[in-house]
PDB file of C-alpha atoms in Angstrom:
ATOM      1  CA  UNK A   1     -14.259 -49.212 -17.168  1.00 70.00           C
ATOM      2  CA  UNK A   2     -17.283 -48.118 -15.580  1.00 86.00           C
ATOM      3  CA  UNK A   3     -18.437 -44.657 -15.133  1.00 93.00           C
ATOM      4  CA  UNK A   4     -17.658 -43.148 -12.006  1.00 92.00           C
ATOM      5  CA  UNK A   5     -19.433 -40.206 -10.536  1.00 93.00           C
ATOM      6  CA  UNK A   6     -17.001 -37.865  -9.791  1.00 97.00           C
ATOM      7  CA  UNK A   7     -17.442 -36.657  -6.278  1.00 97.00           C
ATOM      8  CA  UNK A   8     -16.445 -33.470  -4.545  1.00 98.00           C
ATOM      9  CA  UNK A   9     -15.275 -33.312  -1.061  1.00 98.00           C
ATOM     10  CA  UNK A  10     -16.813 -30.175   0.816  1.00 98.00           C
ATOM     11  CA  UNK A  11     -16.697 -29.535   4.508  1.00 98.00           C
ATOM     12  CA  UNK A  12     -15.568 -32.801   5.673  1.00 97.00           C
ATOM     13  CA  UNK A  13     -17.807 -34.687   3.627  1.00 98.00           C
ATOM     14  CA  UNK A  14     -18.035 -36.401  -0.147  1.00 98.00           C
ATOM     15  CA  UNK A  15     -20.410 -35.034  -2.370  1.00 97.00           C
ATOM     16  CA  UNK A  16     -21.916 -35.738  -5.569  1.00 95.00           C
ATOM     17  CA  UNK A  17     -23.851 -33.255  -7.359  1.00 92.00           C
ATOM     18  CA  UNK A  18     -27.473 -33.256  -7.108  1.00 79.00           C
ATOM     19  CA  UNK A  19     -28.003 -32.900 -11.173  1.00 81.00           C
ATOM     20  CA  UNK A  20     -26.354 -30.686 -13.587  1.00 84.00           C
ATOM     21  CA  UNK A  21     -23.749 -33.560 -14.464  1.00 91.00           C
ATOM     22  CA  UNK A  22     -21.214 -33.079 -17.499  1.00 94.00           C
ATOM     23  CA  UNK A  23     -20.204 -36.172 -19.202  1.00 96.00           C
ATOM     24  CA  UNK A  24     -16.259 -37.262 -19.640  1.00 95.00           C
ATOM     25  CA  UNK A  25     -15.329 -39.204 -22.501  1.00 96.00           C
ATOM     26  CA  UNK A  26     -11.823 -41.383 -23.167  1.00 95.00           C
ATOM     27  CA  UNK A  27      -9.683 -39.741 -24.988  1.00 95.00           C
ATOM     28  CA  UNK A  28      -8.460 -43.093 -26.759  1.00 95.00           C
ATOM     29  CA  UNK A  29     -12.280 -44.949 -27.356  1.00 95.00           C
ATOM     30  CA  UNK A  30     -14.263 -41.979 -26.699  1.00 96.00           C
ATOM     31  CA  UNK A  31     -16.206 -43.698 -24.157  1.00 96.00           C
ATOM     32  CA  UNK A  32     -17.640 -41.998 -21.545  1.00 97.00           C
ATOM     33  CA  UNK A  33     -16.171 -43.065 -18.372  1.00 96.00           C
ATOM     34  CA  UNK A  34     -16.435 -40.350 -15.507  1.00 96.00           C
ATOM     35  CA  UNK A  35     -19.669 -38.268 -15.097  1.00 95.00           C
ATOM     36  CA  UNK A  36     -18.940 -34.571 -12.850  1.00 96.00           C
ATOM     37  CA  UNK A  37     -20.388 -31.800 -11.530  1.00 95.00           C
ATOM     38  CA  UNK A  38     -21.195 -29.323  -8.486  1.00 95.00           C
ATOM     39  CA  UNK A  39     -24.357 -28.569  -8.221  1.00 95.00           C
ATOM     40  CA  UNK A  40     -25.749 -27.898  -4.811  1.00 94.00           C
ATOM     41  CA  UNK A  41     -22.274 -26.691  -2.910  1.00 96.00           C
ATOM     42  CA  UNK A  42     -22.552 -24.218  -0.604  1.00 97.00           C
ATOM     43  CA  UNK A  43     -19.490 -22.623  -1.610  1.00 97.00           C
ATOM     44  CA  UNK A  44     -19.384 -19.411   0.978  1.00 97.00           C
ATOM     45  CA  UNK A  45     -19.626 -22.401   3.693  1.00 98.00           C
ATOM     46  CA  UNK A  46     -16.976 -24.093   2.128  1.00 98.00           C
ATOM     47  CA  UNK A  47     -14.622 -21.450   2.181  1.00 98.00           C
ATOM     48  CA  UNK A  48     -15.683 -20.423   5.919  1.00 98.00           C
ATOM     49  CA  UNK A  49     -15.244 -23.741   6.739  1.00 98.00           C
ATOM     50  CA  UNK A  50     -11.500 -23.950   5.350  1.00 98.00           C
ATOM     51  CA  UNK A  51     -10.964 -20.530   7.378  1.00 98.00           C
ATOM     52  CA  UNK A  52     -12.378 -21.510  10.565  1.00 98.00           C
ATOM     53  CA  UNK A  53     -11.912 -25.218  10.721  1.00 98.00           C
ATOM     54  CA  UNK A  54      -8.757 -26.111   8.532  1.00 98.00           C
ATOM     55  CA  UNK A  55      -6.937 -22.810   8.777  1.00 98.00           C
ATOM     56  CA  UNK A  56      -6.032 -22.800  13.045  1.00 98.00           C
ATOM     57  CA  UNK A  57      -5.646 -26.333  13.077  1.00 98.00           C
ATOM     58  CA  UNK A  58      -2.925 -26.126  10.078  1.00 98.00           C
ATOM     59  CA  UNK A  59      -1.736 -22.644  11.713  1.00 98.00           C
ATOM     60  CA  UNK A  60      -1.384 -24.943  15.354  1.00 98.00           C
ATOM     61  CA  UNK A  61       1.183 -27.379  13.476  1.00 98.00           C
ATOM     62  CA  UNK A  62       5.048 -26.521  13.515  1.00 98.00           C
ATOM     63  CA  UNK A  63       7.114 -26.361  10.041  1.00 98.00           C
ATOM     64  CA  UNK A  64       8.787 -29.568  11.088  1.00 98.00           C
ATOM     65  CA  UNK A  65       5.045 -31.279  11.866  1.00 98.00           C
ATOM     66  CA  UNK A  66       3.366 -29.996   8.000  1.00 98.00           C
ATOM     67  CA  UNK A  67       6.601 -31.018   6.431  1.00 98.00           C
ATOM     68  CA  UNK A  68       6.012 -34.647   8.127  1.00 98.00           C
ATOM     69  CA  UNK A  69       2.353 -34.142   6.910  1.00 98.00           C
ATOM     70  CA  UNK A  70       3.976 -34.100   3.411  1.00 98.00           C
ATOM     71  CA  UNK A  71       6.056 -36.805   3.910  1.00 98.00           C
ATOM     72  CA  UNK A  72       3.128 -39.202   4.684  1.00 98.00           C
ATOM     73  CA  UNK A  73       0.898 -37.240   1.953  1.00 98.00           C
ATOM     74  CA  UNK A  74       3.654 -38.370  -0.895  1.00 98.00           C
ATOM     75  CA  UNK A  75       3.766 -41.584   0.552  1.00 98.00           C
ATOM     76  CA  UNK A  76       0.446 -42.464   0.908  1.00 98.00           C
ATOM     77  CA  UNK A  77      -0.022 -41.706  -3.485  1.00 98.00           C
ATOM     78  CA  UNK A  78       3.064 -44.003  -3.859  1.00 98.00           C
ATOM     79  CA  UNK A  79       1.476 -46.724  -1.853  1.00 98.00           C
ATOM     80  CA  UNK A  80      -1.805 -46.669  -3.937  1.00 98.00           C
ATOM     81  CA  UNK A  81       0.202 -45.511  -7.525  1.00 98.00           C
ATOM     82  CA  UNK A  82      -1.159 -48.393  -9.763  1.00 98.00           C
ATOM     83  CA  UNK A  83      -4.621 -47.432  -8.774  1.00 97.00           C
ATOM     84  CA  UNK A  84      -4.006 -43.895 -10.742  1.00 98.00           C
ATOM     85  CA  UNK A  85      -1.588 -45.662 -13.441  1.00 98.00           C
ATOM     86  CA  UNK A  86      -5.475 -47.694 -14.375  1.00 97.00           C
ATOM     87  CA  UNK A  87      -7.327 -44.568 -14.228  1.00 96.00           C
ATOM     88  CA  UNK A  88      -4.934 -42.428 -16.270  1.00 97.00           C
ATOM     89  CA  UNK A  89      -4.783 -44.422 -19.738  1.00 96.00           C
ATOM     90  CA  UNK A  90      -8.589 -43.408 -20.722  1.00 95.00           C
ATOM     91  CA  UNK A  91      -6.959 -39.820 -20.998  1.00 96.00           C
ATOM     92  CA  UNK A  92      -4.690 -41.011 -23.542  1.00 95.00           C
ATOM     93  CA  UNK A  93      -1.369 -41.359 -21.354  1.00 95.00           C
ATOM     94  CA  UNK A  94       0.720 -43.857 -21.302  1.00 95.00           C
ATOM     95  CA  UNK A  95       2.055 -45.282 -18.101  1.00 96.00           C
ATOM     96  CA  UNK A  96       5.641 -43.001 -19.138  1.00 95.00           C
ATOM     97  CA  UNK A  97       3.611 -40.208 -19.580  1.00 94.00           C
ATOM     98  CA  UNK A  98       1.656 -40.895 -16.375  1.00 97.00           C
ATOM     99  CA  UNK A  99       4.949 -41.430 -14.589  1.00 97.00           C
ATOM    100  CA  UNK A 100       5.817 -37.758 -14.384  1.00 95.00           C
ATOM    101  CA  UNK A 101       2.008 -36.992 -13.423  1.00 97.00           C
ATOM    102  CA  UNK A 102       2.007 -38.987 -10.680  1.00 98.00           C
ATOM    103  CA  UNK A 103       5.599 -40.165  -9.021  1.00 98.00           C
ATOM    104  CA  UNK A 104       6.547 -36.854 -10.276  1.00 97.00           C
ATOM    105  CA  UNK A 105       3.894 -35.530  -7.939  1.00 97.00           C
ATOM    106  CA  UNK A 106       4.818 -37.251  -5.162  1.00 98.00           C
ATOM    107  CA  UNK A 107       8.209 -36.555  -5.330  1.00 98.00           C
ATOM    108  CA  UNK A 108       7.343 -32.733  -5.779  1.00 98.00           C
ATOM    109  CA  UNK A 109       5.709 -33.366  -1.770  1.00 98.00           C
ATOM    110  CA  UNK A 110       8.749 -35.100  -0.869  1.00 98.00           C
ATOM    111  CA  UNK A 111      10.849 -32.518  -1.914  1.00 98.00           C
ATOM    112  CA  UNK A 112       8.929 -29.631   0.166  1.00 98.00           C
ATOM    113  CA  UNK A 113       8.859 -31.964   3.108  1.00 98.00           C
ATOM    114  CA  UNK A 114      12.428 -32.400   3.369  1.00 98.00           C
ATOM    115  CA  UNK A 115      13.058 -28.359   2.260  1.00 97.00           C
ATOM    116  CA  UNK A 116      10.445 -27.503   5.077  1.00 98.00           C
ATOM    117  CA  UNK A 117      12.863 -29.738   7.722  1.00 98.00           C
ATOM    118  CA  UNK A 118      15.810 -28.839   6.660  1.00 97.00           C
ATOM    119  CA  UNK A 119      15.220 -25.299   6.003  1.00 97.00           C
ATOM    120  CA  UNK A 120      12.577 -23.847   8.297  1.00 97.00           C
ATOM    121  CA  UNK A 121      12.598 -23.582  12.189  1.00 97.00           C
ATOM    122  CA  UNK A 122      10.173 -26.440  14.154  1.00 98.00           C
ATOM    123  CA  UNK A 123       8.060 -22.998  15.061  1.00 97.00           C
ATOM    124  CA  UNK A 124       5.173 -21.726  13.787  1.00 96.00           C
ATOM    125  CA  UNK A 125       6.375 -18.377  12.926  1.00 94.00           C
ATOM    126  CA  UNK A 126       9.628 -17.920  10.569  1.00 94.00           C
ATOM    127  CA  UNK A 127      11.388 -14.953  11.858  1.00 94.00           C
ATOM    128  CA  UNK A 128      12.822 -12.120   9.202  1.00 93.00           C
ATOM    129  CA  UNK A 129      15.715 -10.645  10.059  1.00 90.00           C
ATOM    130  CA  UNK A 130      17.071  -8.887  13.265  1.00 91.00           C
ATOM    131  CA  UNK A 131      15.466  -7.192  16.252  1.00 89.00           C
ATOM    132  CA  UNK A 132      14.829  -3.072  14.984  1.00 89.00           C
ATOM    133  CA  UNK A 133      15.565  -0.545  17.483  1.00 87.00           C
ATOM    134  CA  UNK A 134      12.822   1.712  17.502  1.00 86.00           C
ATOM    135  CA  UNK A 135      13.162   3.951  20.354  1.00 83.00           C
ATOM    136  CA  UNK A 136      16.673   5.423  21.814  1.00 79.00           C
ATOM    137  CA  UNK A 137      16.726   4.362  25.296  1.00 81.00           C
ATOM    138  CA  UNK A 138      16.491   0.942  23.491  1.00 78.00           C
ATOM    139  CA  UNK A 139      13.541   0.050  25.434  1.00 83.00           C
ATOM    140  CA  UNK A 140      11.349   0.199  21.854  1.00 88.00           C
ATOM    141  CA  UNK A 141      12.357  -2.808  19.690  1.00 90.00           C
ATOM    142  CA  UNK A 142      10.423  -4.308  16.638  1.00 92.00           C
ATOM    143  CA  UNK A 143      10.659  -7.970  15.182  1.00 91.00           C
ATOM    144  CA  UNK A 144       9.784  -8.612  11.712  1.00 93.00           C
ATOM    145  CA  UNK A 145       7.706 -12.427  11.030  1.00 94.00           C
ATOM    146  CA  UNK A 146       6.250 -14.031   8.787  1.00 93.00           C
ATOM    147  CA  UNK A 147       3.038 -15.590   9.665  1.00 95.00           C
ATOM    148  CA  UNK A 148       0.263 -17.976   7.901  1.00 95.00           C
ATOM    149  CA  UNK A 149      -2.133 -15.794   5.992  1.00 95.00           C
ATOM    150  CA  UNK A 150      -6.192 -16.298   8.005  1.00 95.00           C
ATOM    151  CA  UNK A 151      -7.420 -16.966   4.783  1.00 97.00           C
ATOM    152  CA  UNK A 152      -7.800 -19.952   1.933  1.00 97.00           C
ATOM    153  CA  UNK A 153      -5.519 -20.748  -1.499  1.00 97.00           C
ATOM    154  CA  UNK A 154      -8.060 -21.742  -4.388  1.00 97.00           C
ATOM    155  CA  UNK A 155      -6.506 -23.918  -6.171  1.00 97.00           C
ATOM    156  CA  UNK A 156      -7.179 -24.332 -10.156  1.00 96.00           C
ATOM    157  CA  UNK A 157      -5.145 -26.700 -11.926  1.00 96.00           C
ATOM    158  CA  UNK A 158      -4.895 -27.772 -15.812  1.00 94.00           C
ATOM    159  CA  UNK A 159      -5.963 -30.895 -17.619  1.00 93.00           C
ATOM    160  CA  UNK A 160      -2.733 -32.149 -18.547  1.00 93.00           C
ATOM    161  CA  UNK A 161      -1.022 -32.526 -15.149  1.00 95.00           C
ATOM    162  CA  UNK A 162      -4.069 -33.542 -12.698  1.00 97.00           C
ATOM    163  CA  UNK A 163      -2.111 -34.770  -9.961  1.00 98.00           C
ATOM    164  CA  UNK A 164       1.393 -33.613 -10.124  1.00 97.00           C
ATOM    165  CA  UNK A 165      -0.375 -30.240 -10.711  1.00 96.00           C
ATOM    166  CA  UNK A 166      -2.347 -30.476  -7.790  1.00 98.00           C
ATOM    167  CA  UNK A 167       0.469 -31.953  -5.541  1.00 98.00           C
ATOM    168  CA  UNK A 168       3.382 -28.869  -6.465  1.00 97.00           C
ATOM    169  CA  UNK A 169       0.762 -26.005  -5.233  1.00 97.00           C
ATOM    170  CA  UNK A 170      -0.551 -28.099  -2.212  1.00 98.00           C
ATOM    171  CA  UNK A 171       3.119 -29.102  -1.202  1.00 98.00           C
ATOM    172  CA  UNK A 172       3.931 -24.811  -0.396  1.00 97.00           C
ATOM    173  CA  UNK A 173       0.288 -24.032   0.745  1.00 98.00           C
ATOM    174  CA  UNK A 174       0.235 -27.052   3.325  1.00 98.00           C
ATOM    175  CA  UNK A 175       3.722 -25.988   4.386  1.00 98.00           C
ATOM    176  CA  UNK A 176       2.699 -22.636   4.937  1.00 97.00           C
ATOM    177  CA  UNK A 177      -0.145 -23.381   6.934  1.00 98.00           C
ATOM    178  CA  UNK A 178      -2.962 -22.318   4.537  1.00 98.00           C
ATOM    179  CA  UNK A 179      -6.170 -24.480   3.757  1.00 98.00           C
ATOM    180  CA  UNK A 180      -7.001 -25.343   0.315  1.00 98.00           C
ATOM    181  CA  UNK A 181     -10.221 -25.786  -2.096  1.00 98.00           C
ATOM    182  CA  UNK A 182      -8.551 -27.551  -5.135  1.00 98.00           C
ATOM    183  CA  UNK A 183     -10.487 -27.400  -8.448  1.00 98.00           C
ATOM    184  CA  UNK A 184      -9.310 -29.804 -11.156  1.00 97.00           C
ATOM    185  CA  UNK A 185     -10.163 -29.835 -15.302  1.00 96.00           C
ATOM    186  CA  UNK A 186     -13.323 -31.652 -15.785  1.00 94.00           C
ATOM    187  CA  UNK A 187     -11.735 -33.428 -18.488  1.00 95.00           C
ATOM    188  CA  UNK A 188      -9.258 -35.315 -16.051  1.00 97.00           C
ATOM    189  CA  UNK A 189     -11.089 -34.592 -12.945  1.00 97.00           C
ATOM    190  CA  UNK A 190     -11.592 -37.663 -11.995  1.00 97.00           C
ATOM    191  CA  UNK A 191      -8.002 -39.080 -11.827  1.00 98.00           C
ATOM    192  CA  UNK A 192      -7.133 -35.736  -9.459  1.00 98.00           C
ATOM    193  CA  UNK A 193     -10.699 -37.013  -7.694  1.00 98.00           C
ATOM    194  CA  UNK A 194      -8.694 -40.606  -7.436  1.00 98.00           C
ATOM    195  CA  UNK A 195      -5.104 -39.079  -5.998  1.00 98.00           C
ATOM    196  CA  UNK A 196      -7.353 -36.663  -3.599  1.00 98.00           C
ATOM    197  CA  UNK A 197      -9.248 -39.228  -2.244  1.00 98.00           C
ATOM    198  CA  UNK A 198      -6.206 -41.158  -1.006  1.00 98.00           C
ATOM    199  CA  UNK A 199      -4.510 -38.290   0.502  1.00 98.00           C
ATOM    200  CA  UNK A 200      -8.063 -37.626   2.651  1.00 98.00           C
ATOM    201  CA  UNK A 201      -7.848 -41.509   3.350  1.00 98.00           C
ATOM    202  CA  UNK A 202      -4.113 -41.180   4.446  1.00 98.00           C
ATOM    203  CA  UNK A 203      -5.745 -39.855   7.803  1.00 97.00           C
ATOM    204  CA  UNK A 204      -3.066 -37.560   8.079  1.00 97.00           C
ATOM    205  CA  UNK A 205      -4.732 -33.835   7.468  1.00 98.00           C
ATOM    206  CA  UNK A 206      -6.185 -31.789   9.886  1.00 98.00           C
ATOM    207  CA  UNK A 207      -9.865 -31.194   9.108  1.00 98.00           C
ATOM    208  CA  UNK A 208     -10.970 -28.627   6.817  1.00 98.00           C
ATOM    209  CA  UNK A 209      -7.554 -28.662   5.648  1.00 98.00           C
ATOM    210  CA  UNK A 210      -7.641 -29.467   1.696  1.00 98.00           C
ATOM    211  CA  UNK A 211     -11.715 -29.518  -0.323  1.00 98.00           C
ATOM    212  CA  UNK A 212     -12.773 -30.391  -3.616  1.00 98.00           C
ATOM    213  CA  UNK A 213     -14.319 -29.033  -5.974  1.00 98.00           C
ATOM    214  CA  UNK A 214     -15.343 -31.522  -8.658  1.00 97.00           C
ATOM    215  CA  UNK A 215     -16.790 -29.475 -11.912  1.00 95.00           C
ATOM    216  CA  UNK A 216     -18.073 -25.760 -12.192  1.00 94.00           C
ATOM    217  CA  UNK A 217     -16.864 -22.851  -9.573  1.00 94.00           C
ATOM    218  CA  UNK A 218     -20.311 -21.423  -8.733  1.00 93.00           C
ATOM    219  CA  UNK A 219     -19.969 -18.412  -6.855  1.00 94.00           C
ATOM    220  CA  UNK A 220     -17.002 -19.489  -5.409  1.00 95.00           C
ATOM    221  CA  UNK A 221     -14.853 -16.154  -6.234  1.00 93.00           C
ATOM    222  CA  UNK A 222     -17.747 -14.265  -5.217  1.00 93.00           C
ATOM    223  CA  UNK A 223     -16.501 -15.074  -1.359  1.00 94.00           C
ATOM    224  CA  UNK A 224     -13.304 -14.216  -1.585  1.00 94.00           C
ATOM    225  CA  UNK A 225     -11.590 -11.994   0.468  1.00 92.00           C
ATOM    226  CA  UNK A 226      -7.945  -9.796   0.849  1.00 91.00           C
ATOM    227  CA  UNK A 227      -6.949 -13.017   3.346  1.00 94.00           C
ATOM    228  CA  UNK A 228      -7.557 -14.964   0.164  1.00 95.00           C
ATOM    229  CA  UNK A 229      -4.862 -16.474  -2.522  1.00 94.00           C
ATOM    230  CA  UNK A 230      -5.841 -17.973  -6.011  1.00 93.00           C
ATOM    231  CA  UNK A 231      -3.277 -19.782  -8.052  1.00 93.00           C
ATOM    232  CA  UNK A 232      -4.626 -20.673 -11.328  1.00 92.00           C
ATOM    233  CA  UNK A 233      -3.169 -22.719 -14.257  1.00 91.00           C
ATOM    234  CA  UNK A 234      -4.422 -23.011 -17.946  1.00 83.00           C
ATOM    235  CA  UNK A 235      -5.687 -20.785 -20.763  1.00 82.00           C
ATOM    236  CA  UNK A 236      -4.797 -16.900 -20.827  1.00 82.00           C
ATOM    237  CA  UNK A 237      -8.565 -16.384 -21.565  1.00 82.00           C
ATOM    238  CA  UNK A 238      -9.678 -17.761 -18.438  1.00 79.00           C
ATOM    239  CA  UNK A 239      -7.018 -15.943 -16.524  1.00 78.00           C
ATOM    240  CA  UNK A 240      -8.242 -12.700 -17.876  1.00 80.00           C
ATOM    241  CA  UNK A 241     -11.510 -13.231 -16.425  1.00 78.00           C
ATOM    242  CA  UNK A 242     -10.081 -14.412 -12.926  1.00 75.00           C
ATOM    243  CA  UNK A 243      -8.056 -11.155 -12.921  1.00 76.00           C
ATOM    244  CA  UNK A 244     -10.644  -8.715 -13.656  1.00 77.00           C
ATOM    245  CA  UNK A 245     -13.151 -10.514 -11.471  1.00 76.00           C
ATOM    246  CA  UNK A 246     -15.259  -7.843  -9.471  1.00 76.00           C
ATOM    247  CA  UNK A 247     -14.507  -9.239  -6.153  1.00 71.00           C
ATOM    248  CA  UNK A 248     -10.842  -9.593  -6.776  1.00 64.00           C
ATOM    249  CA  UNK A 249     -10.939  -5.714  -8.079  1.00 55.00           C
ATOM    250  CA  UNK A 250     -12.876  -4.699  -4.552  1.00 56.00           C
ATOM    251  CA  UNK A 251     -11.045  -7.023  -2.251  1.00 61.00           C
ATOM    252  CA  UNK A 252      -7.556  -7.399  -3.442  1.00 62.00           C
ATOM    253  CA  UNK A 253      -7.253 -11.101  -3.148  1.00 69.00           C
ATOM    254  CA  UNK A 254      -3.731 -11.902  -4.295  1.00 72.00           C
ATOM    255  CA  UNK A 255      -3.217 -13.702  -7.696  1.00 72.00           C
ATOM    256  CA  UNK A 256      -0.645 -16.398  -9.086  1.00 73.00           C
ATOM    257  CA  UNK A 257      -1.624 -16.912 -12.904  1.00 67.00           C
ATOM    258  CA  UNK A 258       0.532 -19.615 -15.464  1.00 66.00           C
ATOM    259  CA  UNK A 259      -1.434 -19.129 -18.811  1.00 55.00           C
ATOM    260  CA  UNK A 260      -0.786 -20.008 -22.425  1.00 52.00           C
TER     261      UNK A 260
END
């Protein structure tokens, strides 16, 4: 297997880091076959770019049209599965384990895709509950609705599930309406690389809609604001540190943590 150069994918564009690389090795020879890294992203620009680019042109889609966007997401990784059965055995799983990883992914897309159809309005607001009267003449009334938040979900996912774990926290934020800047493991970074890749092939997303952030996080948390979400997976050190960030403590940016 040759080594690949892990690439990120930044403000409609692939990326490979200008230096600073970080070598992956098999887990079963102990080879190294993937080489990562992020040096040189702008990530303030990549996050305005997800707001002002990705985020109205997800926000202009119905329910019914992101839930299609799904459907053709989860079938586009099905299409191109054996490419990311190859890729998975250097990290020591077998095509069974690899299954759940990636089918299992897809399937987790499929399954939003048909809740957002079946269960959602073809709208692009979801309304909550019944008209309030607010006024006694009845000419003051007040509608509750939920609306897509204006800001970006940062994705960052575990080692052990690198596209399945990707795939169940795009499938909601997609739905939703919300852009996303996914950041994998290093160590199996560059299968998730591999499944990304596809979906930005697929042709389906809006632009701006999903980034990539292939190694270290920079300064990413440093632009965050209260419009922002992070949903993190993977040690309860590392979510200690998210959570007592200084931005997140000044700017409230909401929080979704699954440590061990």
């Amino acid at each position: 297997m040759a080594v690949r150069a892990v690439q990120s994918y930044t403000e409609g564009h692939w990326y490979t880091s200008s230096g600073g690389r970080e070598a992956v090795a098999s887990a079963v020879t102990g080879e190294i076959v993937a080489e990562i890294g992020s040096d040189g992203i702008d990530f303030g620009a990549m996050l305005r770019f997800a707001r002002t680019t990705g985020g109205p042109a997800l926000r202009a889609m119905t329910f019914h049209e992101r839930a299609l966007m799904l459907k053709a997401l989860a079938q586009a990784v099905m299409a191109r599965k054996e490419e990311l059965y190859e890729l998975s055995y250097p990290s020591g799983a077998t095509r069974s384990d690899s299954w759940i990883d990636i089918e299992g992914g897809a399937g987790t897309l499929f399954a939003y895709a048909s809740k957002g159809r079946r269960e959602l309005p073809n709208e692009r607001l979801l309304i909550d509950g019944d008209t309030e009267l607010l006024g006694r003449a009845g000419t003051f009334v007040g509608q509750h609705v939920y609306t897509s938040l204006q800001g970006v979900a940062v994705h960052i996912n575990a080692f052990n599930f690198p596209i399945w774990g990707m795939l169940e926290k795009l499938g909601p934020t997609l739905l939703a309406g919300v852009p996303a800047v996914v950041k994998p493991a290093q160590s199996t970074g560059y299968i998730a690389e591999a499944a990304f890749r596809i979906m930005i092939e697929s042709g389906v997303l809006p632009t701006g809609a999903l980034q990539l952030v292939s190694g270290k996080t920079g300064d990413l948390f440093d632009h965050l604001t209260a419009q922002d979400v992070v949903a993190f997976t993977g040690s309860a050190r590392t979510a200690m540190l998210l959570q007592n960030h200084p931005v997140r403590t000044a700017e409230q940016y909401s929080t979704t943590v699954a440590a061990g």
